[in-house]
CSV table of N, CA and C in Angstrom, one decimal:
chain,number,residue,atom,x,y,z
A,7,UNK,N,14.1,29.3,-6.7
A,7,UNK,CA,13.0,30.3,-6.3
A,7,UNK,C,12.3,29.8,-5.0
A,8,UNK,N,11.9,30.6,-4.1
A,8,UNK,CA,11.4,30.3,-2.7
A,8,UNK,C,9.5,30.3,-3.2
A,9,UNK,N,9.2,29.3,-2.4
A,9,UNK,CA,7.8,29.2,-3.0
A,9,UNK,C,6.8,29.6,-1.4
A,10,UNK,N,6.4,30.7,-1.2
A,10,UNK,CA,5.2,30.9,0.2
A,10,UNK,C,4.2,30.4,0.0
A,11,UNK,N,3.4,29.9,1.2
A,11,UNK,CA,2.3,29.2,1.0
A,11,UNK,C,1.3,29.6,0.2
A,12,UNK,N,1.1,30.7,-0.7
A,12,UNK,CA,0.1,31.1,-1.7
A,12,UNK,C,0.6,30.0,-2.5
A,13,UNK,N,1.8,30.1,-3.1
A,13,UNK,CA,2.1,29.3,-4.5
A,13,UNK,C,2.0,27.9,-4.4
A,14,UNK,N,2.3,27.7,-3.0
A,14,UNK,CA,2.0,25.8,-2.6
A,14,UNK,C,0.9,25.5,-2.9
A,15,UNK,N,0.3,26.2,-2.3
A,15,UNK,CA,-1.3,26.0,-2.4
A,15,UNK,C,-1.8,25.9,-4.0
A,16,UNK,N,-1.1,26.9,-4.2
A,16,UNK,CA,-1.7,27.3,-6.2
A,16,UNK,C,-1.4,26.2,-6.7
A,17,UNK,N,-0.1,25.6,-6.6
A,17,UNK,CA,0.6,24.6,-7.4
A,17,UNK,C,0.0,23.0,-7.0
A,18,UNK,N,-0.6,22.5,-5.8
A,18,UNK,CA,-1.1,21.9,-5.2
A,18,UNK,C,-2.6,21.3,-6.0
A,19,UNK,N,-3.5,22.3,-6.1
A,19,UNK,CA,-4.6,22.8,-7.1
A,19,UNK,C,-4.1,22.4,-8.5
A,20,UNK,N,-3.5,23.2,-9.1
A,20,UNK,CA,-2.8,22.7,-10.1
A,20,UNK,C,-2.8,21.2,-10.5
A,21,UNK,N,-2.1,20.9,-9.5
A,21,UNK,CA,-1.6,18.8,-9.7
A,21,UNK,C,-3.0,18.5,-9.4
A,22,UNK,N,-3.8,18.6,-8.7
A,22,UNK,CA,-5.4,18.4,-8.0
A,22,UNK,C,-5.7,17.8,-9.9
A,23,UNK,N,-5.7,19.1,-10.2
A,23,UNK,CA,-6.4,19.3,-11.8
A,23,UNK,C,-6.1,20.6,-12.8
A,24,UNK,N,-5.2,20.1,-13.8
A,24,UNK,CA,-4.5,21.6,-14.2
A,24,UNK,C,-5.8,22.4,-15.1
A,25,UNK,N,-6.6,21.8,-15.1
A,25,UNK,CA,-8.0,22.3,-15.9
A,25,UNK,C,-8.7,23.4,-15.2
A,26,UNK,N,-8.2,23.6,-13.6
A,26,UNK,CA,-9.1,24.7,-12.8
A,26,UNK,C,-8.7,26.1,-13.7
A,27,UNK,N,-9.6,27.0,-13.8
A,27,UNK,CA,-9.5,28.5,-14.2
A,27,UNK,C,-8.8,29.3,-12.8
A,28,UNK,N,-8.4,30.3,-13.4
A,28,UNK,CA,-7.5,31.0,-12.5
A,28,UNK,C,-9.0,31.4,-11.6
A,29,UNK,N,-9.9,31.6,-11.7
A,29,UNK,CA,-11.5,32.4,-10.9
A,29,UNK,C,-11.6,31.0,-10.1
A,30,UNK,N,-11.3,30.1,-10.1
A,30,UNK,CA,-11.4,28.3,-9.8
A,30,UNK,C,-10.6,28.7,-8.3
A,31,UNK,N,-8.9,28.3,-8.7
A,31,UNK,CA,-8.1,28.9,-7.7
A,31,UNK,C,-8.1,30.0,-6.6
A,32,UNK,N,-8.3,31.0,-7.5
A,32,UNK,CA,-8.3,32.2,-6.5
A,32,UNK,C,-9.5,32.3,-6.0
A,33,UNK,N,-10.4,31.7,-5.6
A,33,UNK,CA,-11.6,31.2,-4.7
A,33,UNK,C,-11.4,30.1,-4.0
A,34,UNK,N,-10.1,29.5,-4.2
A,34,UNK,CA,-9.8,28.5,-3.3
A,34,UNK,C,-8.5,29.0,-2.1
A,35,UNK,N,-7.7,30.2,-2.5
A,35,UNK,CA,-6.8,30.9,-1.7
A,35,UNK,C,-7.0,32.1,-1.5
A,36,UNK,N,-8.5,32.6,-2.0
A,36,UNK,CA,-8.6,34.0,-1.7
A,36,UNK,C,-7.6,35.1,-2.0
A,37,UNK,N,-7.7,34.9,-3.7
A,37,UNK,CA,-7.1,35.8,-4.7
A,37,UNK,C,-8.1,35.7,-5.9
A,38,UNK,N,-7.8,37.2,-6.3
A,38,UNK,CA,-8.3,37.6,-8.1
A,38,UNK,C,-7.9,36.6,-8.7
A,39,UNK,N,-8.4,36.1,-9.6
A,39,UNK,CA,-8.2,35.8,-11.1
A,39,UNK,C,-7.0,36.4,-11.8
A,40,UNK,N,-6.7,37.9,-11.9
A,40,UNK,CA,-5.3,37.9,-12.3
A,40,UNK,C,-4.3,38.1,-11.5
A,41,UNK,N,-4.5,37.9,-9.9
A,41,UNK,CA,-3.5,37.5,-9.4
A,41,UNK,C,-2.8,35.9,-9.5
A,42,UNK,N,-3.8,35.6,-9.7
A,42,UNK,CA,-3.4,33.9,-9.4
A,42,UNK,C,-2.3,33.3,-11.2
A,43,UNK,N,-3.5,34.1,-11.9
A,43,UNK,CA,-2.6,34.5,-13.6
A,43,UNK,C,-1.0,34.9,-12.7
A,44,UNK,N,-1.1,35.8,-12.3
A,44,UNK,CA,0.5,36.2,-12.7
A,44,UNK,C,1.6,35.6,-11.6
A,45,UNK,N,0.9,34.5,-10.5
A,45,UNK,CA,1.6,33.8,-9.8
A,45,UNK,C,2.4,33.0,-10.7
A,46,UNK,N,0.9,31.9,-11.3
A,46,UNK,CA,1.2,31.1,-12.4
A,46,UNK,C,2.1,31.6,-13.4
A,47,UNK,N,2.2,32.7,-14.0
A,47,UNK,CA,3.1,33.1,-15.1
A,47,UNK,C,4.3,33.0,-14.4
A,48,UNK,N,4.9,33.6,-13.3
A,48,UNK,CA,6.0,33.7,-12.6
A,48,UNK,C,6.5,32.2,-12.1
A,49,UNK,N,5.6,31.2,-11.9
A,49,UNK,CA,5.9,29.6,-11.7
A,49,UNK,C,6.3,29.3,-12.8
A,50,UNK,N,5.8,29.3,-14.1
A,50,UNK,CA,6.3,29.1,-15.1
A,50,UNK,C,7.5,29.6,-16.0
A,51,UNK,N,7.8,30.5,-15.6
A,51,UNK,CA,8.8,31.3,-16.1
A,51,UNK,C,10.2,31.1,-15.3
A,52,UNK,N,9.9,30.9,-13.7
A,52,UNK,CA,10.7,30.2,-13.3
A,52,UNK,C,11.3,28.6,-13.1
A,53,UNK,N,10.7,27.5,-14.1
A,53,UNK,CA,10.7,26.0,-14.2
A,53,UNK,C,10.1,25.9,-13.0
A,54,UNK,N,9.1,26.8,-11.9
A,54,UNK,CA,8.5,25.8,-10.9
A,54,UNK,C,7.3,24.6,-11.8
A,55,UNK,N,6.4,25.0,-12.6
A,55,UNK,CA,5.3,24.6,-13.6
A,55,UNK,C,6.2,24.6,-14.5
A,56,UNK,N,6.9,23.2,-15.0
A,56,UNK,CA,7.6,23.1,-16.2
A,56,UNK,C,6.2,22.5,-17.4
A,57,UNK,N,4.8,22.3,-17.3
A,57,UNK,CA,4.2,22.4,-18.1
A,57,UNK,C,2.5,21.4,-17.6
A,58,UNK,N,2.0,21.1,-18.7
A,58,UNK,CA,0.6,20.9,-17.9
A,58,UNK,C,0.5,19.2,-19.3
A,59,UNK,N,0.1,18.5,-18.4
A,59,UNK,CA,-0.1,16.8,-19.5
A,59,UNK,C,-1.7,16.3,-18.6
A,60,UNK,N,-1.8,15.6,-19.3
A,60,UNK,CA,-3.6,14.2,-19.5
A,60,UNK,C,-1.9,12.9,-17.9
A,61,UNK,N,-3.1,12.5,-17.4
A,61,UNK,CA,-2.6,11.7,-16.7
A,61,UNK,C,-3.6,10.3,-16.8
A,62,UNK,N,-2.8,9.6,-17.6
A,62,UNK,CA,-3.3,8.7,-18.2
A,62,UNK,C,-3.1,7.6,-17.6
A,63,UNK,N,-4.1,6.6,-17.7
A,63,UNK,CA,-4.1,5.4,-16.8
A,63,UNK,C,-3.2,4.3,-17.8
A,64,UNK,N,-1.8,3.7,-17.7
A,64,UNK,CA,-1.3,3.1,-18.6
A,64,UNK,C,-1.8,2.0,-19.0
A,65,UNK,N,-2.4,0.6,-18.2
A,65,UNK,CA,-3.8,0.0,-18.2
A,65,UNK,C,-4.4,0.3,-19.5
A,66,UNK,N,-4.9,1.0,-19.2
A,66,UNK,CA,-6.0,1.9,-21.0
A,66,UNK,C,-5.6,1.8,-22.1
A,67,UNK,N,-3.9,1.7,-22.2
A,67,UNK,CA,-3.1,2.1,-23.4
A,67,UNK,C,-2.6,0.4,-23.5
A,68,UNK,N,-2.4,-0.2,-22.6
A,68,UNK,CA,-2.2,-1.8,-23.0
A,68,UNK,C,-0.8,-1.8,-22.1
A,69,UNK,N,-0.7,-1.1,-21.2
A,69,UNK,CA,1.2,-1.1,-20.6
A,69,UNK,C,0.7,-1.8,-19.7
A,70,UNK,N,0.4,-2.8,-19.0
A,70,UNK,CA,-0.2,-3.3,-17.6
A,70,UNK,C,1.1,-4.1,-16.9
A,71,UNK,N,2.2,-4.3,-17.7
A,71,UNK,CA,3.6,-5.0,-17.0
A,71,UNK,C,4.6,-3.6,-16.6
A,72,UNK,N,4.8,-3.6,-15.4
A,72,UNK,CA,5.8,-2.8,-14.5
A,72,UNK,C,6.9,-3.3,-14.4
A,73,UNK,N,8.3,-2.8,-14.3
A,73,UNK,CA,9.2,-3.3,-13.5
A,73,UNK,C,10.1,-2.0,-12.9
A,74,UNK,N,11.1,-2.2,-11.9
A,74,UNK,CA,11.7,-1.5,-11.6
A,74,UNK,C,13.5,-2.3,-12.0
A,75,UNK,N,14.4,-1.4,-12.6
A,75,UNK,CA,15.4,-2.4,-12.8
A,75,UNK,C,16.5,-1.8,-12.0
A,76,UNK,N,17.6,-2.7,-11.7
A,76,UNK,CA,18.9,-1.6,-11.3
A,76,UNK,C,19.8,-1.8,-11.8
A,77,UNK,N,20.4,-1.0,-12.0
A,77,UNK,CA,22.0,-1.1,-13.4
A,77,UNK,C,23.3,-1.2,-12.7
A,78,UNK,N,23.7,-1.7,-12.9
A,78,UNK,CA,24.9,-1.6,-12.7
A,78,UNK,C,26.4,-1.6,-13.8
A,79,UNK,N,27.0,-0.8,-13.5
A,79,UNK,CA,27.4,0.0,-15.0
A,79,UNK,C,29.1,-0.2,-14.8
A,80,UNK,N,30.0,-0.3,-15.7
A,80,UNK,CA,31.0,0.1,-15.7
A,80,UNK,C,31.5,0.8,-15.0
A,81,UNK,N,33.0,1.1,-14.7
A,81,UNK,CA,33.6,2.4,-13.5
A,81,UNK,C,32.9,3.4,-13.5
A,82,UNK,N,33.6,3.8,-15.2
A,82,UNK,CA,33.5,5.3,-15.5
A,82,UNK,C,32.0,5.8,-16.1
A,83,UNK,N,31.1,5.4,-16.1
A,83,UNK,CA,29.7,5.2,-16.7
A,83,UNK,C,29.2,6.6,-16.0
A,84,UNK,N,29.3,7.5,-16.9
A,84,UNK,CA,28.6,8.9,-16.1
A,84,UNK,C,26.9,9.1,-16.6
A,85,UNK,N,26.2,9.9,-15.1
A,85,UNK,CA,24.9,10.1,-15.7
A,85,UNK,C,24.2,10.2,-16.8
A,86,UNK,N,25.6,11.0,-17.6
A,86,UNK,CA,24.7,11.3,-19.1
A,86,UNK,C,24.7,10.3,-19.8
A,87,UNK,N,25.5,9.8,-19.6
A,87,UNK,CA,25.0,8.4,-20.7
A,87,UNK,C,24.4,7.7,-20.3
A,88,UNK,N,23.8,6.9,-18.7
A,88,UNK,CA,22.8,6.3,-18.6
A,88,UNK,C,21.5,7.5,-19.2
A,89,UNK,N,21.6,8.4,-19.1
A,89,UNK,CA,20.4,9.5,-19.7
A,89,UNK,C,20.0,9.1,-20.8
A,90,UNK,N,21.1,9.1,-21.6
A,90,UNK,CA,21.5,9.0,-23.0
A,90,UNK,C,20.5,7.3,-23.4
A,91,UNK,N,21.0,6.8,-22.9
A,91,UNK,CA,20.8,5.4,-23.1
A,91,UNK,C,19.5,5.3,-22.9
A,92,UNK,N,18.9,5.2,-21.8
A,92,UNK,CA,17.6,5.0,-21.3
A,92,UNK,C,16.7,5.9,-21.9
A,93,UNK,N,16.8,6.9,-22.5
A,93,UNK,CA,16.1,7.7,-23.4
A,93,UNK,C,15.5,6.8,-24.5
A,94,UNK,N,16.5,6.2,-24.7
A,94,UNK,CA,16.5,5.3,-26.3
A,94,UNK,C,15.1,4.4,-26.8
A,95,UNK,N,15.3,3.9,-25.1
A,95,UNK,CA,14.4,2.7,-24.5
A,95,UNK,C,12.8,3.1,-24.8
A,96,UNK,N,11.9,3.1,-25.6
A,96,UNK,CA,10.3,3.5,-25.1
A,96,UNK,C,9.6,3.3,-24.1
A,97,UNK,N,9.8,2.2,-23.5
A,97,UNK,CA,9.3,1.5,-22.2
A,97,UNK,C,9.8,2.1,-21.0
A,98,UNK,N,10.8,2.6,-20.8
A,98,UNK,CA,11.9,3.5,-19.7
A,98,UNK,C,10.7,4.4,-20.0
A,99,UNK,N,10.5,4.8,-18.1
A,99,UNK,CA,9.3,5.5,-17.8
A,99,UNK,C,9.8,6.8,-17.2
A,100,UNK,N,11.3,6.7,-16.2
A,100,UNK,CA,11.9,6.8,-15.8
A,100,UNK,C,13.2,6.4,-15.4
A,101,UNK,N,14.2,7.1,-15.1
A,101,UNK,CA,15.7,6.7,-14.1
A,101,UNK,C,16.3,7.1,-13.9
A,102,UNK,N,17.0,6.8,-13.1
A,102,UNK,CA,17.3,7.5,-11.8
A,102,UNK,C,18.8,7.5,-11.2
A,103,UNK,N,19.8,8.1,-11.1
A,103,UNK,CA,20.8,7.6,-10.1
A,103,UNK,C,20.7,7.7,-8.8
A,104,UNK,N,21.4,6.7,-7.7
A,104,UNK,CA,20.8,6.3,-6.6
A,104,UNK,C,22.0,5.6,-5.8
A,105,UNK,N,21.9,5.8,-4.8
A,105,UNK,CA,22.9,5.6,-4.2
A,105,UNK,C,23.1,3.7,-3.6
A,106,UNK,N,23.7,3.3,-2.8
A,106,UNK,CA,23.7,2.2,-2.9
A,106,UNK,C,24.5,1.6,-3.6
A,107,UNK,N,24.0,-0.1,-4.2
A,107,UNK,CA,24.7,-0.9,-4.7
A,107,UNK,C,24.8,-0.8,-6.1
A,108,UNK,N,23.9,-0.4,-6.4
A,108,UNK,CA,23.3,-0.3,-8.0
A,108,UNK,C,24.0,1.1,-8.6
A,109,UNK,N,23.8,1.4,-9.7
A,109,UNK,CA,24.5,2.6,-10.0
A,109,UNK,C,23.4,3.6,-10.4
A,110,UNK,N,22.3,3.0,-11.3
A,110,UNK,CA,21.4,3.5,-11.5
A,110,UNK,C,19.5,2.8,-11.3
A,111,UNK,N,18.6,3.1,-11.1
A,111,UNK,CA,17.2,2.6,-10.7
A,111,UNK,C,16.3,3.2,-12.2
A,112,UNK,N,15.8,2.0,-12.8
A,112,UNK,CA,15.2,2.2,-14.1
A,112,UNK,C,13.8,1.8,-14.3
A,113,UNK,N,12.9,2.5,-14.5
A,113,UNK,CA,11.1,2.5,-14.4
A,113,UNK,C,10.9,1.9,-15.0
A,114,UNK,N,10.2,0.5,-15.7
A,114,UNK,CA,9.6,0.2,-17.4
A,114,UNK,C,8.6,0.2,-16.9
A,115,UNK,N,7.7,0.3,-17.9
A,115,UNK,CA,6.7,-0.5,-18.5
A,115,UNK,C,6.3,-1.2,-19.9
A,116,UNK,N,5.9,-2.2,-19.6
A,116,UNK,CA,5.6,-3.0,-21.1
A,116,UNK,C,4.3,-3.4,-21.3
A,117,UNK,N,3.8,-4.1,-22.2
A,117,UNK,CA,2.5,-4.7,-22.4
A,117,UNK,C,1.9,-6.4,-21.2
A,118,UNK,N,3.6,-6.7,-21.9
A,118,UNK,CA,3.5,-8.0,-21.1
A,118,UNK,C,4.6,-8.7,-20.4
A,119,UNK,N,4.9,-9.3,-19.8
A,119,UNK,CA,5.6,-10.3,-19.7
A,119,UNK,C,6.8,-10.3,-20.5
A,120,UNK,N,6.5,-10.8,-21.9
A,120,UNK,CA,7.5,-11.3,-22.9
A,120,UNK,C,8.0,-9.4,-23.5
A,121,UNK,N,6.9,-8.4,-23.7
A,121,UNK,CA,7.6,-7.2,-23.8
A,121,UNK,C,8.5,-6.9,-22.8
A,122,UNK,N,8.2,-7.0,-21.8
A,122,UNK,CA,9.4,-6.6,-20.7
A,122,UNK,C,11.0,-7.5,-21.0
A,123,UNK,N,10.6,-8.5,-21.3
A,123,UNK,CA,11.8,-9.2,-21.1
A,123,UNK,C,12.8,-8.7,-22.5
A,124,UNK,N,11.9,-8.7,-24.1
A,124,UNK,CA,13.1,-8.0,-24.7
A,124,UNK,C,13.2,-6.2,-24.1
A,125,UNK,N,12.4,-5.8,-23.0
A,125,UNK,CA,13.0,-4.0,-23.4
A,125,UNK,C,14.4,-4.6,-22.5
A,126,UNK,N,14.1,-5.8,-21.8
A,126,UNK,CA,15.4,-5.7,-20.4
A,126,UNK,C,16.4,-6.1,-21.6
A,127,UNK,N,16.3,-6.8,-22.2
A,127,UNK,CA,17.5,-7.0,-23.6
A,127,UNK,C,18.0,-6.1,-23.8
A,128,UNK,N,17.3,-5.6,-24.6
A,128,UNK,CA,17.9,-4.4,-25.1
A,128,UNK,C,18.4,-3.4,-24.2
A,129,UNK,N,18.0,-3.5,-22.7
A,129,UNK,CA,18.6,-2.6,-21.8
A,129,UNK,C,19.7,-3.4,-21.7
A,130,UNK,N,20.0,-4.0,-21.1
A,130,UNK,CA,21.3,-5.2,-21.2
A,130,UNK,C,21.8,-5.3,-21.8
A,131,UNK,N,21.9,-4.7,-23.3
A,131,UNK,CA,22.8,-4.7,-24.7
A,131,UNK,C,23.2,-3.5,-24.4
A,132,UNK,N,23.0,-2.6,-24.0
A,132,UNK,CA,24.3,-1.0,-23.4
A,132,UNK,C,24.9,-1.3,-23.2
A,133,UNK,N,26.2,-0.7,-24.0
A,133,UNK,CA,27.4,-1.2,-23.5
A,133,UNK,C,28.3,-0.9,-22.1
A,134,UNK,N,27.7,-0.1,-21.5
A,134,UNK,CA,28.3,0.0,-20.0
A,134,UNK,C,27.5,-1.1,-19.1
A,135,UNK,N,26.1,-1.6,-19.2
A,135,UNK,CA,25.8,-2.3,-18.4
A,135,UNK,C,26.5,-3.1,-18.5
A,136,UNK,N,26.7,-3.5,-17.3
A,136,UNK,CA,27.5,-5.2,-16.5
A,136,UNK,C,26.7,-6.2,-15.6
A,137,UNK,N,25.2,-5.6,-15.1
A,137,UNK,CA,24.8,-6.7,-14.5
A,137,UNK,C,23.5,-5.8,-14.1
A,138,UNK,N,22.0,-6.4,-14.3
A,138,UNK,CA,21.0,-6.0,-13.8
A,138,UNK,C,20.1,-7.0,-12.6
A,139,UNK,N,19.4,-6.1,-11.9
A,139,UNK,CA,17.9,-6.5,-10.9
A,139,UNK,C,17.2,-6.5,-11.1
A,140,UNK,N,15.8,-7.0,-11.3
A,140,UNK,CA,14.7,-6.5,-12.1
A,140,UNK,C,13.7,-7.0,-10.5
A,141,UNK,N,12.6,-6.0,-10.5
A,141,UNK,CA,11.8,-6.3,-9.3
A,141,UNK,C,10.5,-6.1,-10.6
A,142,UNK,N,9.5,-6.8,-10.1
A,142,UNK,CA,8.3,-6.7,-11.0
A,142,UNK,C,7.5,-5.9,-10.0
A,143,UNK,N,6.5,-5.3,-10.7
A,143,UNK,CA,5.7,-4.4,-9.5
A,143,UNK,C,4.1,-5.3,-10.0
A,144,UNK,N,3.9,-5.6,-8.8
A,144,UNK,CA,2.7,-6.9,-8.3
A,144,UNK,C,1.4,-5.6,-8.7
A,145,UNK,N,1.6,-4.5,-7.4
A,145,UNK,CA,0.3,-3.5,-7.4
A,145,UNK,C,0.2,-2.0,-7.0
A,146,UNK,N,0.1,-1.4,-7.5
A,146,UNK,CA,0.7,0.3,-6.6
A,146,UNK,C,-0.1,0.4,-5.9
A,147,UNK,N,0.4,0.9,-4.9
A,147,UNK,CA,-0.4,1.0,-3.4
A,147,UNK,C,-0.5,2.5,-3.6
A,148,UNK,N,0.6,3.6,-3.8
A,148,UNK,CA,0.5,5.3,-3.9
A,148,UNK,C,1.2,5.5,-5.2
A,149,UNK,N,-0.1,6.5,-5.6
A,149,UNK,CA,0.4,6.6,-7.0
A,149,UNK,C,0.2,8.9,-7.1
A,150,UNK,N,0.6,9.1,-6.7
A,150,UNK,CA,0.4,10.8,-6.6
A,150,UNK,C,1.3,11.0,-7.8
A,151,UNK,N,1.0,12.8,-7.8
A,151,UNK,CA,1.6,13.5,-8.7
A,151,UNK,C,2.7,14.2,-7.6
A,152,UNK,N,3.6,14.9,-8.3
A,152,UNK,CA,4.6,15.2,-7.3
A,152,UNK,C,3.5,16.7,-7.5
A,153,UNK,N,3.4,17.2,-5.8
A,153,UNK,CA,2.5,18.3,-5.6
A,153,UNK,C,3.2,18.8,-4.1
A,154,UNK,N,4.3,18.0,-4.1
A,154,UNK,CA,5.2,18.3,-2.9
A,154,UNK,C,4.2,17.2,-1.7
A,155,UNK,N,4.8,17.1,-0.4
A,155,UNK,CA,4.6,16.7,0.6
A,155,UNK,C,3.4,16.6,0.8
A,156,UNK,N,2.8,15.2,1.1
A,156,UNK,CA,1.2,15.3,1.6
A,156,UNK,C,0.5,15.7,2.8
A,157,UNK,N,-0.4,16.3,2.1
A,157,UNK,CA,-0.6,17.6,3.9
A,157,UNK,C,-1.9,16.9,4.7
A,158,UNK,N,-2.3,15.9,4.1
A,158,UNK,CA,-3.1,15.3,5.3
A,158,UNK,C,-2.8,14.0,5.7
């Protein structure tokens, strides 16, 4: 679906804070209230707004250890089974295939230290993995929502 700058803007707003009222919006792009409704319906209905979540500070919840991992997988090791796999994982925040050395790029989070090290176990017990990276993440410098490209 082609998105014009009304719906960037809408969707933009949105990521801002999905809590704005459509009267919120369309005072911010100079539209009705049920125009901005039936933009939103039509974003929705087309997977642009696949849905609305609490953006939670992981800190708060006790996840304060980060890592980023990279997999490296057997030949024939296709997407869906690292999908498959890394689903499994609770800590897997995300992942990714990627081009490069690695086969695949894997998000955790854990509590601590010693959490991280068994979720990397257990990632390392898949049977296609053959060899992992692990980078620890020290401090997030940018942490956005995806709201598309930053315009200032």
């Amino acid at each position: 679906m082609r998105l014009d700058d009304l719906d960037r803007r809408i969707v933009a707003l949105l990521c801002e804070d999905a809590r704005f009222s459509y009267a919120d919006i369309g005072a911010k792009v100079a539209l009705s209230a049920p125009a901005v409704k039936r933009r939103v319906d039509r974003l929705r209905a087309t997977g642009v707004i696949r849905g609305y979540t609490a953006l939670v500070d992981p800190a708060a919840l006790g996840w304060t250890t980060e890592a980023f991992v990279e997999l490296y997988c057997t030949g024939r090791t296709t997407p869906a089974q690292i999908e498959r796999a890394t689903r499994r994982h609770p800590e897997v925040v995300g992942s990714y295939t990627v081009s490069g050395g690695a086969d695949a790029l894997v998000h955790l989070r854990a509590a601590d230290i010693s959490h991280l090290e068994e979720a990397l176990e257990r990632l390392r017990a898949e049977p296609f993995v053959t060899q992992t990276q692990s980078m620890i993440v020290l401090s997030r410098l940018v942490d956005r929502p995806a709201s598309g490209p930053a315009t200032s």
